[in-house]
C-alpha cells in the first residue's frame, strides 16, 4: 500500500493510493452480508431443495396442520414442506434466464445507439422499442398466452421481450453521457474499434448504473414470472411452484396459513435480497485518509 504525503495550507495530508488494508476489505465484505443472507435462503431452497424433497407420500386432508406434516398440507392434501422444496427452482431459473436474455439484447442495442453518429440508425432501433414500451408488461404476457401456451422457456422469453425496451433506454441514456466524454473522442482518433469503445470504456463507465438497474430488473422479472404463474401462465395449475402455491392456497389462509405465507415470504426474500446486493455493490469503499 503506497502512501503519498502532500502539504496543504492546514498541514500535511496523507493520501492512501494503494490497495485498502485488511480492515477496509473486511468492511467492504461485510456490506454484502445482509443481501447474501436474505437472498441465500430462497436461493438455497430453490436450487438444493429438490435434492432433499424425497418421494411424495400419501396425501392427507386438505389444508390441515400436523399429522406428520411440519408445515401442514395444501389444498390437495400434499405436504407443504415438500412443495416448498420443489417449488422455487422454476421461479428462480425463469426469472434469472429472463433477466439475462433482456440484457443480452438491451446491451448491444443501447451501446450502438449511444456510440453511433448515424441518427437514422438510432431512430430505427429505438422507435420500435418505444412502441413496445407503451404496452403493459403483464398485458403483453397475457396476450401471448392467449395465442400460445408457453412453457417455462417460453415464459422466460416473453418476460425478457417485454423488459428489453426499458433496459435498452437505460443503457442508451447512461452510455450516451459516457460516449460524449473527451476520452472517447481520443480513442476514436486513435482508431480504436467499436468493441473496445463499448466494452473497454463506455461499459465500465456505466457499470454502476447497470448494477442498480440489474437489481430492479431481476425484481421485476421475479414479480412478472410469479404473477404469470399465479394466473396459470407457463406452469400447470397444480405444479409445485411458489406462486401457484400462493394462488391455490390463499382461500384457506385463515385455516392453514403456512401453505400461503411460506412461499410468499420466499418470493419477497428473493427480490429483497437481490436489491440489497445491488445496493451494496454501488457503495464505493473509502480509500482516502486525511490527517493534519
Short mmCIF file of C-alpha atoms in Angstrom, two decimals:
data_model
loop_
_atom_site.label_atom_id
_atom_site.label_comp_id
_atom_site.label_asym_id
_atom_site.label_seq_id
_atom_site.Cartn_x
_atom_site.Cartn_y
_atom_site.Cartn_z
CA UNK A 1 0.00 0.00 0.00
CA UNK A 2 1.59 3.25 -1.12
CA UNK A 3 1.20 6.47 0.86
CA UNK A 4 1.63 9.90 -0.68
CA UNK A 5 2.19 12.94 1.54
CA UNK A 6 1.20 16.38 0.30
CA UNK A 7 1.41 19.75 2.00
CA UNK A 8 -1.67 21.94 2.21
CA UNK A 9 -2.49 25.20 3.97
CA UNK A 10 -3.64 23.35 7.08
CA UNK A 11 -0.75 20.97 7.31
CA UNK A 12 0.19 17.58 5.96
CA UNK A 13 -2.28 15.38 4.13
CA UNK A 14 -1.68 11.66 3.87
CA UNK A 15 -3.40 10.00 0.91
CA UNK A 16 -3.64 6.25 0.65
CA UNK A 17 -3.23 5.43 -3.02
CA UNK A 18 -2.69 1.68 -2.89
CA UNK A 19 -4.96 -1.20 -2.07
CA UNK A 20 -7.13 -0.94 1.04
CA UNK A 21 -5.87 -2.59 4.19
CA UNK A 22 -7.41 -5.66 5.81
CA UNK A 23 -9.87 -3.66 7.90
CA UNK A 24 -11.14 -1.80 4.84
CA UNK A 25 -11.51 -5.05 2.92
CA UNK A 26 -13.39 -6.50 5.85
CA UNK A 27 -15.78 -3.56 5.93
CA UNK A 28 -16.27 -3.88 2.19
CA UNK A 29 -17.12 -7.57 2.51
CA UNK A 30 -19.48 -7.01 5.43
CA UNK A 31 -21.68 -4.67 3.43
CA UNK A 32 -22.70 -7.64 1.27
CA UNK A 33 -23.66 -9.78 4.27
CA UNK A 34 -27.31 -8.65 4.66
CA UNK A 35 -28.07 -9.16 0.98
CA UNK A 36 -26.33 -12.55 0.86
CA UNK A 37 -28.17 -13.67 3.98
CA UNK A 38 -31.60 -12.61 2.72
CA UNK A 39 -31.01 -13.85 -0.82
CA UNK A 40 -29.21 -17.02 0.21
CA UNK A 41 -32.21 -18.61 1.95
CA UNK A 42 -34.59 -18.70 -1.06
CA UNK A 43 -31.74 -19.47 -3.47
CA UNK A 44 -30.55 -22.39 -1.35
CA UNK A 45 -34.08 -23.76 -1.06
CA UNK A 46 -34.74 -23.27 -4.77
CA UNK A 47 -31.53 -24.88 -6.01
CA UNK A 48 -30.88 -27.55 -3.39
CA UNK A 49 -34.42 -28.15 -2.16
CA UNK A 50 -35.35 -30.79 -4.79
CA UNK A 51 -32.42 -32.92 -3.59
CA UNK A 52 -33.99 -33.20 -0.14
CA UNK A 53 -37.66 -33.27 -1.10
CA UNK A 54 -37.92 -37.04 -1.18
CA UNK A 55 -40.75 -39.06 -2.64
CA UNK A 56 -44.34 -37.93 -2.44
CA UNK A 57 -46.14 -39.72 0.35
CA UNK A 58 -49.83 -40.41 0.64
CA UNK A 59 -51.98 -37.32 0.52
CA UNK A 60 -53.68 -36.19 3.67
CA UNK A 61 -56.64 -33.99 4.44
CA UNK A 62 -56.64 -30.66 2.61
CA UNK A 63 -55.40 -27.56 4.46
CA UNK A 64 -54.58 -29.19 7.79
CA UNK A 65 -51.61 -28.90 10.15
CA UNK A 66 -49.69 -31.59 11.98
CA UNK A 67 -50.24 -35.28 11.29
CA UNK A 68 -46.64 -35.79 10.20
CA UNK A 69 -46.54 -32.66 8.03
CA UNK A 70 -44.28 -29.96 9.59
CA UNK A 71 -45.90 -27.16 7.54
CA UNK A 72 -49.26 -28.87 7.08
CA UNK A 73 -50.93 -29.79 3.80
CA UNK A 74 -52.04 -27.74 0.83
CA UNK A 75 -55.39 -27.52 -0.95
CA UNK A 76 -54.93 -31.01 -2.47
CA UNK A 77 -53.59 -32.67 0.68
CA UNK A 78 -49.92 -32.62 -0.38
CA UNK A 79 -47.14 -31.94 2.11
CA UNK A 80 -46.38 -28.19 2.08
CA UNK A 81 -42.72 -28.62 3.09
CA UNK A 82 -42.08 -30.88 0.11
CA UNK A 83 -43.87 -28.49 -2.23
CA UNK A 84 -41.79 -25.57 -0.92
CA UNK A 85 -38.58 -27.52 -1.52
CA UNK A 86 -39.67 -28.29 -5.08
CA UNK A 87 -41.37 -25.02 -6.00
CA UNK A 88 -38.56 -22.47 -6.09
CA UNK A 89 -36.43 -23.73 -8.93
CA UNK A 90 -38.93 -22.76 -11.63
CA UNK A 91 -39.34 -19.20 -10.31
CA UNK A 92 -35.59 -18.59 -9.87
CA UNK A 93 -34.42 -20.15 -13.14
CA UNK A 94 -37.09 -18.47 -15.27
CA UNK A 95 -36.51 -15.04 -13.66
CA UNK A 96 -32.70 -15.24 -13.95
CA UNK A 97 -32.91 -16.52 -17.54
CA UNK A 98 -35.34 -13.73 -18.47
CA UNK A 99 -33.05 -11.09 -16.95
CA UNK A 100 -30.01 -12.49 -18.78
CA UNK A 101 -31.91 -12.54 -22.09
CA UNK A 102 -33.08 -8.98 -21.51
CA UNK A 103 -29.51 -7.69 -21.15
CA UNK A 104 -28.26 -9.88 -23.99
CA UNK A 105 -30.46 -7.80 -26.30
CA UNK A 106 -30.54 -4.45 -24.47
CA UNK A 107 -26.76 -4.02 -24.05
CA UNK A 108 -25.82 -4.23 -27.76
CA UNK A 109 -28.81 -2.09 -28.80
CA UNK A 110 -28.13 0.52 -26.11
CA UNK A 111 -24.41 0.74 -26.83
CA UNK A 112 -24.98 1.01 -30.59
CA UNK A 113 -27.41 3.89 -30.06
CA UNK A 114 -25.05 5.60 -27.60
CA UNK A 115 -21.96 5.37 -29.79
CA UNK A 116 -23.36 5.76 -33.30
CA UNK A 117 -23.20 9.06 -35.15
CA UNK A 118 -25.93 7.98 -37.55
CA UNK A 119 -29.21 9.42 -36.37
CA UNK A 120 -31.25 7.20 -38.67
CA UNK A 121 -29.77 4.08 -37.09
CA UNK A 122 -30.61 5.26 -33.59
CA UNK A 123 -34.16 6.11 -34.65
CA UNK A 124 -34.59 2.75 -36.38
CA UNK A 125 -33.54 0.88 -33.23
CA UNK A 126 -35.26 2.94 -30.53
CA UNK A 127 -38.62 3.91 -32.05
CA UNK A 128 -39.95 0.31 -32.27
CA UNK A 129 -38.88 -0.19 -28.67
CA UNK A 130 -40.83 2.93 -27.68
CA UNK A 131 -43.95 1.34 -29.16
CA UNK A 132 -43.38 -1.84 -27.16
CA UNK A 133 -42.73 0.22 -24.04
CA UNK A 134 -46.29 1.55 -24.18
CA UNK A 135 -47.74 -1.96 -23.73
CA UNK A 136 -48.03 -3.02 -20.05
CA UNK A 137 -45.79 -5.99 -19.28
CA UNK A 138 -48.46 -8.22 -17.76
CA UNK A 139 -50.85 -7.45 -20.62
CA UNK A 140 -48.20 -8.50 -23.14
CA UNK A 141 -47.67 -11.78 -21.29
CA UNK A 142 -51.40 -12.45 -21.21
CA UNK A 143 -51.76 -11.63 -24.92
CA UNK A 144 -49.03 -14.10 -25.80
CA UNK A 145 -50.57 -16.71 -23.52
CA UNK A 146 -53.91 -16.26 -25.29
CA UNK A 147 -52.30 -17.21 -28.61
CA UNK A 148 -49.88 -19.94 -27.48
CA UNK A 149 -49.43 -21.67 -24.15
CA UNK A 150 -45.80 -21.02 -23.22
CA UNK A 151 -43.80 -23.38 -21.06
CA UNK A 152 -41.03 -22.22 -18.71
CA UNK A 153 -38.68 -21.44 -21.62
CA UNK A 154 -41.40 -19.55 -23.47
CA UNK A 155 -42.33 -17.61 -20.35
CA UNK A 156 -38.68 -16.58 -19.88
CA UNK A 157 -38.55 -15.39 -23.49
CA UNK A 158 -41.76 -13.38 -23.14
CA UNK A 159 -40.63 -11.76 -19.87
CA UNK A 160 -37.29 -10.89 -21.47
CA UNK A 161 -39.04 -9.47 -24.54
CA UNK A 162 -41.19 -7.07 -22.54
CA UNK A 163 -38.16 -5.96 -20.48
CA UNK A 164 -35.90 -5.08 -23.42
CA UNK A 165 -37.34 -1.61 -24.26
CA UNK A 166 -36.91 -0.20 -20.77
CA UNK A 167 -33.46 -1.73 -20.29
CA UNK A 168 -32.25 -0.56 -23.71
CA UNK A 169 -33.30 3.03 -22.97
CA UNK A 170 -31.41 2.98 -19.67
CA UNK A 171 -28.26 1.60 -21.33
CA UNK A 172 -28.53 4.17 -24.11
CA UNK A 173 -29.02 7.11 -21.72
CA UNK A 174 -26.13 6.10 -19.48
CA UNK A 175 -23.89 5.22 -22.40
CA UNK A 176 -24.59 8.46 -24.29
CA UNK A 177 -23.23 10.52 -21.40
CA UNK A 178 -20.06 8.41 -21.23
CA UNK A 179 -19.67 8.41 -25.02
CA UNK A 180 -19.65 12.22 -25.11
CA UNK A 181 -16.54 12.49 -22.93
CA UNK A 182 -13.23 13.65 -24.43
CA UNK A 183 -11.64 10.28 -23.66
CA UNK A 184 -13.95 8.55 -26.13
CA UNK A 185 -13.12 11.10 -28.82
CA UNK A 186 -9.43 10.49 -28.19
CA UNK A 187 -9.96 6.75 -28.53
CA UNK A 188 -11.84 7.31 -31.78
CA UNK A 189 -8.94 9.36 -33.15
CA UNK A 190 -6.56 6.56 -32.21
CA UNK A 191 -8.60 4.18 -34.36
CA UNK A 192 -9.98 2.02 -31.55
CA UNK A 193 -12.62 -0.50 -32.56
CA UNK A 194 -16.30 -0.22 -31.65
CA UNK A 195 -16.00 -3.20 -29.32
CA UNK A 196 -13.11 -1.55 -27.48
CA UNK A 197 -15.09 1.66 -27.08
CA UNK A 198 -18.27 -0.08 -25.96
CA UNK A 199 -16.75 -2.67 -23.62
CA UNK A 200 -13.43 -1.14 -22.72
CA UNK A 201 -14.56 2.36 -21.76
CA UNK A 202 -18.30 3.03 -22.00
CA UNK A 203 -19.23 -0.31 -20.47
CA UNK A 204 -17.01 0.29 -17.44
CA UNK A 205 -18.21 3.87 -17.11
CA UNK A 206 -21.87 2.83 -16.84
CA UNK A 207 -21.22 -0.21 -14.67
CA UNK A 208 -22.69 1.30 -11.51
CA UNK A 209 -25.85 2.39 -13.32
CA UNK A 210 -26.28 -1.07 -14.80
CA UNK A 211 -25.70 -2.69 -11.41
CA UNK A 212 -28.52 -0.63 -9.92
CA UNK A 213 -30.76 -1.45 -12.87
CA UNK A 214 -29.90 -5.15 -12.55
CA UNK A 215 -31.40 -5.31 -9.07
CA UNK A 216 -34.59 -3.60 -10.23
CA UNK A 217 -34.73 -5.71 -13.41
CA UNK A 218 -34.37 -9.00 -11.52
CA UNK A 219 -37.05 -7.93 -9.05
CA UNK A 220 -39.39 -7.06 -11.92
CA UNK A 221 -38.70 -10.40 -13.61
CA UNK A 222 -39.45 -12.33 -10.41
CA UNK A 223 -42.64 -10.31 -9.95
CA UNK A 224 -43.77 -10.89 -13.54
CA UNK A 225 -42.91 -14.61 -13.50
CA UNK A 226 -44.67 -15.08 -10.18
CA UNK A 227 -47.71 -13.12 -11.38
CA UNK A 228 -47.88 -15.15 -14.58
CA UNK A 229 -47.67 -18.39 -12.60
CA UNK A 230 -50.29 -17.01 -10.22
CA UNK A 231 -52.57 -16.59 -13.25
CA UNK A 232 -51.71 -20.05 -14.59
CA UNK A 233 -49.39 -18.93 -17.42
CA UNK A 234 -46.29 -21.03 -18.01
CA UNK A 235 -46.97 -23.64 -15.32
CA UNK A 236 -49.55 -26.31 -14.67
CA UNK A 237 -52.41 -25.40 -12.29
CA UNK A 238 -51.23 -27.94 -9.70
CA UNK A 239 -47.48 -27.54 -10.25
CA UNK A 240 -45.04 -27.32 -7.38
CA UNK A 241 -44.36 -23.61 -7.75
CA UNK A 242 -44.21 -20.91 -5.08
CA UNK A 243 -46.52 -18.56 -6.96
CA UNK A 244 -49.00 -21.33 -7.72
CA UNK A 245 -48.96 -22.29 -4.05
CA UNK A 246 -49.87 -18.74 -3.06
CA UNK A 247 -52.71 -18.69 -5.58
CA UNK A 248 -54.20 -22.09 -4.84
CA UNK A 249 -53.91 -21.98 -1.07
CA UNK A 250 -54.96 -18.39 -0.36
CA UNK A 251 -58.59 -19.42 0.16
CA UNK A 252 -57.50 -21.38 3.24
CA UNK A 253 -55.24 -18.67 4.64
CA UNK A 254 -57.21 -18.39 7.88
CA UNK A 255 -57.23 -22.17 8.35
CA UNK A 256 -53.74 -23.21 7.20
CA UNK A 257 -51.58 -20.07 6.70
CA UNK A 258 -48.23 -21.84 6.14
CA UNK A 259 -49.20 -23.07 2.68
CA UNK A 260 -49.53 -19.42 1.57
CA UNK A 261 -47.24 -17.43 3.86
CA UNK A 262 -44.06 -19.52 3.44
CA UNK A 263 -43.86 -19.37 -0.39
CA UNK A 264 -44.90 -15.70 -0.35
CA UNK A 265 -42.11 -14.85 2.11
CA UNK A 266 -39.57 -16.73 -0.01
CA UNK A 267 -40.55 -14.70 -3.10
CA UNK A 268 -40.25 -11.47 -1.09
CA UNK A 269 -36.83 -12.54 0.27
CA UNK A 270 -35.65 -13.34 -3.26
CA UNK A 271 -36.47 -9.87 -4.58
CA UNK A 272 -35.35 -8.01 -1.43
CA UNK A 273 -32.02 -9.83 -1.27
CA UNK A 274 -31.27 -9.07 -4.90
CA UNK A 275 -31.84 -5.36 -4.33
CA UNK A 276 -29.72 -5.37 -1.17
CA UNK A 277 -26.82 -6.91 -3.08
CA UNK A 278 -27.19 -4.38 -5.90
CA UNK A 279 -27.20 -1.51 -3.40
CA UNK A 280 -24.10 -2.91 -1.65
CA UNK A 281 -22.27 -3.14 -4.97
CA UNK A 282 -22.91 0.57 -5.57
CA UNK A 283 -21.18 1.67 -2.35
CA UNK A 284 -17.66 2.89 -3.01
CA UNK A 285 -15.17 1.87 -0.30
CA UNK A 286 -13.38 4.79 1.32
CA UNK A 287 -9.74 4.66 0.30
CA UNK A 288 -8.61 8.12 1.34
CA UNK A 289 -7.37 9.14 4.77
CA UNK A 290 -6.65 12.75 5.65
CA UNK A 291 -4.54 13.90 8.55
CA UNK A 292 -3.47 17.33 9.54
#
